[in-house]
Coordinates of C-alpha atoms and ligand atoms in Angstrom, one line a residue:
X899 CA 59.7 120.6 -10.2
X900 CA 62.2 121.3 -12.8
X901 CA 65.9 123.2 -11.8
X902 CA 68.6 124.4 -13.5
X903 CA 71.6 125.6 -11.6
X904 CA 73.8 128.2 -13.4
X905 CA 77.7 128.0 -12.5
X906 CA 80.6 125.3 -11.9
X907 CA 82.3 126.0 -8.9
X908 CA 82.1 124.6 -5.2
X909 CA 79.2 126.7 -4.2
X910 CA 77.3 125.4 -7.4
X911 CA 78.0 121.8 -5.6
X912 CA 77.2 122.8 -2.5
X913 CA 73.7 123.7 -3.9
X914 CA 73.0 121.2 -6.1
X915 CA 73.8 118.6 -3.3
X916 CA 70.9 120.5 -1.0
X917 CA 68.7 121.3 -3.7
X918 CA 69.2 117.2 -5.4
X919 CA 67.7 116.3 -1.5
X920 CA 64.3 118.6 -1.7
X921 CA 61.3 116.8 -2.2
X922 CA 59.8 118.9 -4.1
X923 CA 62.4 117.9 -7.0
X924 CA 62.1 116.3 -10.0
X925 CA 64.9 117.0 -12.1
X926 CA 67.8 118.8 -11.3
X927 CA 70.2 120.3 -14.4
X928 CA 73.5 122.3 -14.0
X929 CA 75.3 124.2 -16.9
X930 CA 77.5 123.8 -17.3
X931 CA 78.5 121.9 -13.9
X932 CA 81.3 119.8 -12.9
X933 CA 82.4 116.3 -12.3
X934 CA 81.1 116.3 -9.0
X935 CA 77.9 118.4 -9.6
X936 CA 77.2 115.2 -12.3
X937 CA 76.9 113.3 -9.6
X938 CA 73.6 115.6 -8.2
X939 CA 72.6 116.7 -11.7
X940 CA 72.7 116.5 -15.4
X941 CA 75.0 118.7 -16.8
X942 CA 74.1 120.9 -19.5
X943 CA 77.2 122.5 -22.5
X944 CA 75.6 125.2 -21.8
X945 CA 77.9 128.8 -20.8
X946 CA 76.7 131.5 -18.2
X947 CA 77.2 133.8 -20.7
X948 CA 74.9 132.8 -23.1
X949 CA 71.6 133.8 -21.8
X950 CA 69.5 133.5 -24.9
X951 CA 70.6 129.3 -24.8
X952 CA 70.1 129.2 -21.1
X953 CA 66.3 130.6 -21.7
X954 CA 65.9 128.6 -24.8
X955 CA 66.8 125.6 -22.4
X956 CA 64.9 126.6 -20.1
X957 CA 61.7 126.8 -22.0
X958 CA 62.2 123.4 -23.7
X959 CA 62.8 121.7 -20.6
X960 CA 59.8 123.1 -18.5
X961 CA 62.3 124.5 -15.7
X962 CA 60.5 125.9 -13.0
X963 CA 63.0 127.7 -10.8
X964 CA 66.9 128.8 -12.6
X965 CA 69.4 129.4 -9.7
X966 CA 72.1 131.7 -10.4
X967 CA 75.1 130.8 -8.4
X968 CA 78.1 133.4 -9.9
X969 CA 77.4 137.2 -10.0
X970 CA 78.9 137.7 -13.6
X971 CA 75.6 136.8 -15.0
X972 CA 73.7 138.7 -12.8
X973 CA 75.6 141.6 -13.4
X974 CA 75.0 141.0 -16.9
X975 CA 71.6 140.5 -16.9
X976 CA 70.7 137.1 -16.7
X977 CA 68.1 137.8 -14.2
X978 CA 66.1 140.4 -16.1
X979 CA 66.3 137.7 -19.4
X980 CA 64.7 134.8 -17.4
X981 CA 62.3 136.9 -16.0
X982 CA 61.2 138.5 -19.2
X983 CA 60.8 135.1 -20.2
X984 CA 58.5 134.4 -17.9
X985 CA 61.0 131.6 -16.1
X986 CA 61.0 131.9 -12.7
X987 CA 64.6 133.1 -11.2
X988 CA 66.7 132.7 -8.2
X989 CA 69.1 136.0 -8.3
X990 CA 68.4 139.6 -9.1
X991 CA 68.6 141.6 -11.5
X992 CA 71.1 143.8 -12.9
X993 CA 70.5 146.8 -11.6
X994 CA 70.0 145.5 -8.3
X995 CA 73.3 143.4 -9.0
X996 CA 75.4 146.9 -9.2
X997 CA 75.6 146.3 -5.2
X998 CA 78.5 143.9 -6.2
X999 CA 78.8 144.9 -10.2
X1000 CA 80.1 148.8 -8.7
X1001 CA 81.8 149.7 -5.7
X1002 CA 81.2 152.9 -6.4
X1003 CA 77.4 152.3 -6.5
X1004 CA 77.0 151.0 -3.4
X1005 CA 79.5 153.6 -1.6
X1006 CA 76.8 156.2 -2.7
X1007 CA 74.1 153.9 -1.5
X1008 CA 75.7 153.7 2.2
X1009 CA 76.3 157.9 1.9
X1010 CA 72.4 158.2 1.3
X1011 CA 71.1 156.3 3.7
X1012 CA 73.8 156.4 6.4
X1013 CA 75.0 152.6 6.7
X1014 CA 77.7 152.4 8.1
X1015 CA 80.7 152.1 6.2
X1016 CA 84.8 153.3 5.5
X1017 CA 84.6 157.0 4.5
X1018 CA 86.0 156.4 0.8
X1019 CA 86.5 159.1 -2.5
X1020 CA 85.5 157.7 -5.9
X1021 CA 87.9 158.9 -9.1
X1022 CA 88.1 159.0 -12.6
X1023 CA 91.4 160.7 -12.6
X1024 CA 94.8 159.4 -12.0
X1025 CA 95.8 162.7 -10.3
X1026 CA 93.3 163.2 -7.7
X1027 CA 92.9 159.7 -6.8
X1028 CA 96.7 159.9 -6.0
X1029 CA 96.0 163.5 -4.5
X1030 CA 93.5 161.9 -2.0
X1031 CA 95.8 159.0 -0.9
X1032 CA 98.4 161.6 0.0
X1033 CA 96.1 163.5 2.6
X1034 CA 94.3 160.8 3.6
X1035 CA 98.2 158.2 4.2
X1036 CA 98.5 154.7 4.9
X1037 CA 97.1 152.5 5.3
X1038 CA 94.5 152.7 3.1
X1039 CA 92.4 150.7 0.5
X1040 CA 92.6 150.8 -3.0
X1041 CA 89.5 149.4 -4.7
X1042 CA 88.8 149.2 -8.6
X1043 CA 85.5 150.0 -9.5
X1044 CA 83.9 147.0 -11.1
X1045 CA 84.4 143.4 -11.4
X1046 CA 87.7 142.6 -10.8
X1047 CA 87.6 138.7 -10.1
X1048 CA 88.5 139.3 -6.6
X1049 CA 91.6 140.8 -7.3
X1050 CA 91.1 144.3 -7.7
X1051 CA 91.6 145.5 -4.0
X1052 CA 95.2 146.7 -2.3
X1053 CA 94.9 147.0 1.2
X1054 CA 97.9 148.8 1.5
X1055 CA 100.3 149.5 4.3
X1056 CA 102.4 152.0 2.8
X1057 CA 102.0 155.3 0.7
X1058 CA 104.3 153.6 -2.0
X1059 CA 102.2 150.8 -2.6
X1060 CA 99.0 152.6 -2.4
X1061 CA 100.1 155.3 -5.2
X1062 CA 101.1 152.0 -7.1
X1063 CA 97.8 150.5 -6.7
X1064 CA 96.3 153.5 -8.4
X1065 CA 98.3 153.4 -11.1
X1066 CA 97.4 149.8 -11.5
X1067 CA 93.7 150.4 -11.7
X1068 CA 94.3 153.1 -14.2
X1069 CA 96.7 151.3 -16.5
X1070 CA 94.6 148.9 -17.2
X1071 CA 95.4 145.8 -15.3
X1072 CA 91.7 145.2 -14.3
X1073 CA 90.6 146.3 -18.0
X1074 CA 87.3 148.3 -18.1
X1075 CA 86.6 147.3 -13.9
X1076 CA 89.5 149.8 -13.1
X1077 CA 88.3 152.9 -15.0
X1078 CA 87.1 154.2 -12.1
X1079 CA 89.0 153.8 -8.3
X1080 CA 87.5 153.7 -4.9
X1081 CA 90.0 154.8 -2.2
X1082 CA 88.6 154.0 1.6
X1083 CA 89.8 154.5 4.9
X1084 CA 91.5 151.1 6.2
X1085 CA 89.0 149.5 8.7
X1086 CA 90.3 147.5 11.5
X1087 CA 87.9 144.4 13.5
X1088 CA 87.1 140.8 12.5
X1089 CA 85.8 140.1 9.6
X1090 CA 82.6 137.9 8.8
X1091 CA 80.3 137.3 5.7
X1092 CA 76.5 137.5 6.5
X1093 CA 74.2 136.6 4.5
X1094 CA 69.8 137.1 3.9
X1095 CA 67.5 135.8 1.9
X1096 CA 65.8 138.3 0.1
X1097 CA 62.3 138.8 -2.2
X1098 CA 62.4 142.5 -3.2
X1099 CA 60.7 143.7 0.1
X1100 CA 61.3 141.1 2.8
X1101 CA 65.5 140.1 3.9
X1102 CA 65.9 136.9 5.8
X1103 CA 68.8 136.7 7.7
X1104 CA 70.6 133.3 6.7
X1105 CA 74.0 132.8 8.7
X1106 CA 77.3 134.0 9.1
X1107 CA 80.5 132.0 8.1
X1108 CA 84.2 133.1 8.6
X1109 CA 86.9 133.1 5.3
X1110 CA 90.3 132.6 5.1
X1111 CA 91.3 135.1 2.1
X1112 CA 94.6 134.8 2.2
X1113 CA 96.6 131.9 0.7
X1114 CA 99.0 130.7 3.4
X1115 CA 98.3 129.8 6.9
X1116 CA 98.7 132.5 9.5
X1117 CA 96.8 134.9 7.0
X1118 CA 99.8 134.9 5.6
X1119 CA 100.8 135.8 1.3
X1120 CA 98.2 137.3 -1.3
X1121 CA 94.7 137.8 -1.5
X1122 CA 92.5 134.7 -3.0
X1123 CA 88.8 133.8 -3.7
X1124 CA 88.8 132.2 0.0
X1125 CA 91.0 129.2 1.5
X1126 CA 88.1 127.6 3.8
X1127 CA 85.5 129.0 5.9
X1128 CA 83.5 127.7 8.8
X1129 CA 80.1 128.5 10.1
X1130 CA 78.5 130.0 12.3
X1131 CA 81.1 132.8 12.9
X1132 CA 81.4 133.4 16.5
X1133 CA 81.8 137.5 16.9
X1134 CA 77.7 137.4 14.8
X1135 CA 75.8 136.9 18.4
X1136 CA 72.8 137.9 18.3
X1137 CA 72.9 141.3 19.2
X1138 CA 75.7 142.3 15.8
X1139 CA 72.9 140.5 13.7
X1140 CA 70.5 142.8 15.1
X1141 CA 72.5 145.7 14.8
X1142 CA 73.4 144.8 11.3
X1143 CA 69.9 144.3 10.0
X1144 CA 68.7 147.5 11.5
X1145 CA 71.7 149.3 10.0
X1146 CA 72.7 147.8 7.3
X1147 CA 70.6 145.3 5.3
X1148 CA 67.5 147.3 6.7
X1149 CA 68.5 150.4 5.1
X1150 CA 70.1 148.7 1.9
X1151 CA 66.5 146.9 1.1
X1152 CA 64.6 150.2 1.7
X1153 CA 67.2 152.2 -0.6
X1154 CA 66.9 149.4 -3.6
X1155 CA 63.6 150.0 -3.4
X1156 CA 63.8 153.8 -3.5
X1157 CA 65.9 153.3 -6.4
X1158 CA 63.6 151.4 -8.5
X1159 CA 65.7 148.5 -8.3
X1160 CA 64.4 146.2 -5.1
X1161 CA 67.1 143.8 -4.2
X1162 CA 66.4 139.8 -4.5
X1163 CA 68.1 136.9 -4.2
X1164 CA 71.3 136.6 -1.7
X1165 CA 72.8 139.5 -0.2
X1166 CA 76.0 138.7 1.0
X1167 CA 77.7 141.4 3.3
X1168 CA 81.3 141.4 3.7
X1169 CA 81.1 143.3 7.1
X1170 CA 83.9 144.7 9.5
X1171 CA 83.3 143.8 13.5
X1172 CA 84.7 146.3 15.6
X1173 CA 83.9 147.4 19.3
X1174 CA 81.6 150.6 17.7
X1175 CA 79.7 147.6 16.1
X1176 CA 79.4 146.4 12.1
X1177 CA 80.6 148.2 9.0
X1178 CA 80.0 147.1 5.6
X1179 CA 82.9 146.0 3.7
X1180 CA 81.0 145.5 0.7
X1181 CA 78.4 143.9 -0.9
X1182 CA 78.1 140.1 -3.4
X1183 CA 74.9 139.7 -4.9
X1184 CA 75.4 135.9 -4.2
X1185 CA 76.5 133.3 -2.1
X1186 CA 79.8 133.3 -0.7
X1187 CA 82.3 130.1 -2.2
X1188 CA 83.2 129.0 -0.1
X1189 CA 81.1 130.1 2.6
X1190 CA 78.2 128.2 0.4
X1191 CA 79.6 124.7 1.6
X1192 CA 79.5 125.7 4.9
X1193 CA 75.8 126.9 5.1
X1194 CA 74.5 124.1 3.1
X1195 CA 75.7 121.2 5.1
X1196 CA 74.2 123.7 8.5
X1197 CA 71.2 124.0 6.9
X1198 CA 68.2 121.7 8.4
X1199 CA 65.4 123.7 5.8
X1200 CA 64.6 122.8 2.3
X1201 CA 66.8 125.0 0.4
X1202 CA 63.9 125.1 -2.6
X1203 CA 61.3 126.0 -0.6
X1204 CA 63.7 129.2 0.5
X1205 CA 64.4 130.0 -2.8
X1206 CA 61.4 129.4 -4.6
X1207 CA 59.6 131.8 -1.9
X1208 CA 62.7 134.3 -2.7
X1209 CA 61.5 134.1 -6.6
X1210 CA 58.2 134.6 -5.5
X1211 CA 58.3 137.2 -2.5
X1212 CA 56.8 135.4 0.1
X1213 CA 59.8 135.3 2.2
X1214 CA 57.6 137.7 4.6
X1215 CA 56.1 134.1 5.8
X1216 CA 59.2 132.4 6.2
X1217 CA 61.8 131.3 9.0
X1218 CA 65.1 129.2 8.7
X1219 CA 66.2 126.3 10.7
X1220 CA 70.0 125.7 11.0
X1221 CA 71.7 122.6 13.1
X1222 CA 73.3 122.8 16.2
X1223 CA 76.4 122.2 14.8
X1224 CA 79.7 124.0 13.2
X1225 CA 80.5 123.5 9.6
X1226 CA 84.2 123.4 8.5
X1227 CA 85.6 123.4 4.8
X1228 CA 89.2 123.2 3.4
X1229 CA 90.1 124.6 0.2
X1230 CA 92.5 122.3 -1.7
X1231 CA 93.9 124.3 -4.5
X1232 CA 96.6 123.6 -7.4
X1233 CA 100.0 124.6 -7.0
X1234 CA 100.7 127.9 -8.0
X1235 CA 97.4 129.3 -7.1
X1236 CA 96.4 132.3 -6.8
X1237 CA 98.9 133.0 -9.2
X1238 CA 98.9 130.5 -12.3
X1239 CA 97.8 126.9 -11.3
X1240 CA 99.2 124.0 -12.7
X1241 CA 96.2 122.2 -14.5
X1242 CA 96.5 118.0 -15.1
X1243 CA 97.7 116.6 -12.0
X1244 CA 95.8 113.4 -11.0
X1245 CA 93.5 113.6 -7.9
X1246 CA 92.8 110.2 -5.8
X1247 CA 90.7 109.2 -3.6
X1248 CA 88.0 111.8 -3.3
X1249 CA 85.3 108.7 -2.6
X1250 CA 87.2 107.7 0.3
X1251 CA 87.3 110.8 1.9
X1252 CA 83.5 111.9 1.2
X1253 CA 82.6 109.1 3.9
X1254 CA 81.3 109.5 7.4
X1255 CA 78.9 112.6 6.9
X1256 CA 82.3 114.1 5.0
X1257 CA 81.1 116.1 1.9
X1258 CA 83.8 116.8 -1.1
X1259 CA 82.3 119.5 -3.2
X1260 CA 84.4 119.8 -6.3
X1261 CA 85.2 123.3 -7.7
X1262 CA 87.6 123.2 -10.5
X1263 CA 88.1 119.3 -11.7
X1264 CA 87.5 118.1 -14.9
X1265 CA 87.7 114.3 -15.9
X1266 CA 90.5 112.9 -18.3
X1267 CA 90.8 109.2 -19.3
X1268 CA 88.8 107.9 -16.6
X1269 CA 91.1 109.9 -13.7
X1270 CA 89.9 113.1 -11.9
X1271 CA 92.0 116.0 -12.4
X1272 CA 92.6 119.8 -11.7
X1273 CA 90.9 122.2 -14.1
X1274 CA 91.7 125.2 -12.2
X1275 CA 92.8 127.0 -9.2
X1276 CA 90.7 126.1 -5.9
X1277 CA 89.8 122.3 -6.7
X1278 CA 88.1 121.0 -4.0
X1279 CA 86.1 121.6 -0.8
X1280 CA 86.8 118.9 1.9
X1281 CA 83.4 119.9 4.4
X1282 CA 82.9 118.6 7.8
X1283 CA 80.6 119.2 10.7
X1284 CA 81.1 118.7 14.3
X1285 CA 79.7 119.8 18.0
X1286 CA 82.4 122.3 17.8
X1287 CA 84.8 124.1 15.3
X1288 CA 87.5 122.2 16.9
X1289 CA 85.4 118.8 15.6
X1290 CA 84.6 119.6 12.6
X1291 CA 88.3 121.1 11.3
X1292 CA 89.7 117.3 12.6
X1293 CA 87.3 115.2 10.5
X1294 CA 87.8 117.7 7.8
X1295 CA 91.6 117.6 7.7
X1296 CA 91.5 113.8 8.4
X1297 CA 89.5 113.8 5.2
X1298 CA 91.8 115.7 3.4
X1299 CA 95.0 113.3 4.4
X1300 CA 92.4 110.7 2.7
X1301 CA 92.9 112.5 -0.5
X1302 CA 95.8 111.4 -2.4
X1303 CA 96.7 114.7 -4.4
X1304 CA 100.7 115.5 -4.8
X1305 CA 99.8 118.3 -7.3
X1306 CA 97.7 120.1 -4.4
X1307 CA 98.0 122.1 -1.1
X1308 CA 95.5 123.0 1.4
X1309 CA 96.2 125.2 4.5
X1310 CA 96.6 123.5 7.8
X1311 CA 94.8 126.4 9.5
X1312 CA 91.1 127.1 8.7
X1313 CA 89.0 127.6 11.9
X1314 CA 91.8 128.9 13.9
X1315 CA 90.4 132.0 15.5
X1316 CA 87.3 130.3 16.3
X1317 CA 89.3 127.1 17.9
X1318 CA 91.4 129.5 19.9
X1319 CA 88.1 131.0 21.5
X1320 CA 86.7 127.8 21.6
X1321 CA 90.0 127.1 23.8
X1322 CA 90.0 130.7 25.7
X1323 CA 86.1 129.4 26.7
X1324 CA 86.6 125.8 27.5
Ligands
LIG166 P1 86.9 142.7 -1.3 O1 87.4 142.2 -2.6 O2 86.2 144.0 -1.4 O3 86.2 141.6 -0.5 O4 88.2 143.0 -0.4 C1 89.1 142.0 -0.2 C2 89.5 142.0 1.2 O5 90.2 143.3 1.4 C3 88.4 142.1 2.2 O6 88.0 140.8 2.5 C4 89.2 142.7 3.4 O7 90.0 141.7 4.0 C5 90.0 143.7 2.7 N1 89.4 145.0 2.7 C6 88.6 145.6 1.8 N2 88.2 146.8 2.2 C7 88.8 147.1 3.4 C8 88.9 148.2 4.2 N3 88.2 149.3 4.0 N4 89.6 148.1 5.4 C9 90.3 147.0 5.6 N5 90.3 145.9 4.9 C10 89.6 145.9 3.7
LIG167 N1 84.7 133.8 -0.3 C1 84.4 135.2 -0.6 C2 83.6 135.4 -1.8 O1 82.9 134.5 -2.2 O2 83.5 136.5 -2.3

């Protein structure tokens, strides 16, 4: 079997390394990939954005099954294309992609069908978007409406900066995404990403894993795409899965439907765990990155079968295996990210660290006169497994001193709420 893989970050590594180890594979192509993806696939010039190549491609090369890693295509209908096309996809389509694409979208979705989620006001007008944060106070969320790159939320803590964040949105800062402005009620709890497997009708559950948004260690300094996650994530038992298929996803999958837009693919849920029990943060129409790495290395089932039974919607039949183990990954970034990362620097000794069941998934490397180097803000995933949290964060972070990189920084903490429990228990 034929696959192409659509993206270059570390999730696209992540699932090209599981995917490369299926059986069922013959060839395995990634456009337009990365240095490390090379070593799983071959890489293709081709951009996410053009969808009439990535069909064209995909035709001439007999590919039986494209895997859609980013939502951007999604969103813009790269789904729909393939499928038109007859190729068999792994990812929805755009309509169904609005779950992510508008925040606005799904907000009405939860107010339908009654999932549980921050009471929020949607606004195309500077004035009574500022009108509602002044009754409603701080602190309070301030949400752009579309895709934003991860960057279009203020959680804010004061009135001040939430009347700024408006103005933000409506100034253009987040170009056509902030033309319209969620405003939520601030939701307090732990936070976890949970993710199915879904085929239209059927959503498999398919583990929880735990980010690290912000960039410094203590959850400390600004918002980024994620710092390091681990999986499973300890406050999902059981029971909060339960409650959040029968109250979230449940409800989600039957409303898609409704809508004429079924939902397949991965749902990820950003959800909120509190004492009353989940609320949905929001909703990607893919996998987490880097909550990817961590699934993938916990993962004991052929990824390709899941997915190809996604594409097909027979997931109705099928059941997912994880290993008894935690899974641990450290972001190394550039310097200066999230703000503007300093590209070039030489990175060393990446083989020495992926040794020892120690998986590097590269994210944004690129490869100049014969060195690795950094090609954009979060670099590379450093993944590790262990019989506990605790295990798995030391052989990742003893990987990571392995990894001679003075133009990087990683923080020191990922894993820390689940070691302390792990601690509180022992
Ligand atoms: P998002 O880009 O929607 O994932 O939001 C980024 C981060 O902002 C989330 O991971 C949460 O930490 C935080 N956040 C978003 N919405 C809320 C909310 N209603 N209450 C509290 N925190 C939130
Ligand atoms: N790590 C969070 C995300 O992928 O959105």
């Amino acid at each position: 079997m034929n696959v192409l893989i659509i993206g270059s970050g570390g999730r696209e590594h992540a699932l090209a390394w599981k995917i490369a180890a299926s059986p069922l594979l013959t060839k395995l192509y990634a456009a337009p990939g990365n240095p490390g993806i090379a070593g799983e696939a071959e890489l293709v010039p081709i951009s996410p954005d053009d969808h009439g190549a990535i069909v064209d491609f995909s035709r001439e090369r007999s590919i039986d099954l494209v895997v859609v890693g980013p939502e951007a295509p999604l969103v813009a209908g790269l789904g729909d294309r393939l499928r038109d096309a007859g190729i068999r996809v792994f990812g929805g389509s755009a309509a169904a992609a609005r779950l992510e694409g508008s925040k606005g979208f799904t907000k009405d979705l939860c107010a339908r069908y009654g999932i549980p989620t921050a009471a929020y006001g949607r606004f195309s007008d500077v004035a009574a978007a500022k009108a509602y944060v002044r009754e409603k106070g701080a602190p309070i969320v301030v949400k752009a409406d579309g895709l934003a790159a991860g960057k279009g939320v203020t959680v804010a803590m004061s009135l001040e900066e939430a009347l700024s964040a408006v103005d933000a949105c409506f100034d253009g800062s987040f170009g056509a995404a902030g033309a319209e402005v969620v405003v939520e009620e601030f939701l307090e709890g732990e936070e976890a990403s949970f993710f199915c497997l879904c085929d239209g009708a059927t959503a498999l559950p398919f583990g929880s894993a735990q980010d690290h948004k912000r960039v410094g260690d203590g959850d400390t300094g600004p918002n980024t795409g994620g710092m390091g996650a681990y999986s499973p994530a300890p406050v999902m038992t059981p029971e909060m899965v339960e409650r959040t298929m029968k109250e979230i996803v449940g409800p989600t999958m039957r409303g898609m439907a409704d809508l004429g837009c079924p939902f397949s693919g991965v749902l990820f849920a950003g959800l909120m765990i509190s004492e009353a029990g989940p609320k949905l943060i929001e909703y990607n129409v893919r996998f987490g990155d880097p909550e990817c790495q961590v699934l993938m290395m916990r993962l004991k089932d052929d990824i390709l079968v899941l997915m190809l039974a996604a594409a097909d919607g027979q997931l109705a039949h099928m059941s997912v295996r994880w290993r008894d183990e935690a899974a641990l990954t450290v972001v190394l970034a550039a310097r200066g990210y999230p703000g503007t990362p300093e590209k070039g620097s030489v990175i060393r000794g990446v083989d020495a660290a992926a040794s020892g069941g120690v998986e590097v998934f590269h994210a944004g490397t690129a490869l100049k006169d014969g060195n690795l180097v950094a090609a954009g803000g979060r670099v590379l995933n450093v993944t590790a497994t262990g019989r506990t949290v605790a295990e798995a964060q030391a052989k990742a972070y003893a990987a990571v001193d392995r990894i001679d990189w003075p133009g990087g920084f990683c923080r020191r903490d990922i894993g820390w709420r689940a070691v302390e429990r792990e601690k509180a228990g022992a």
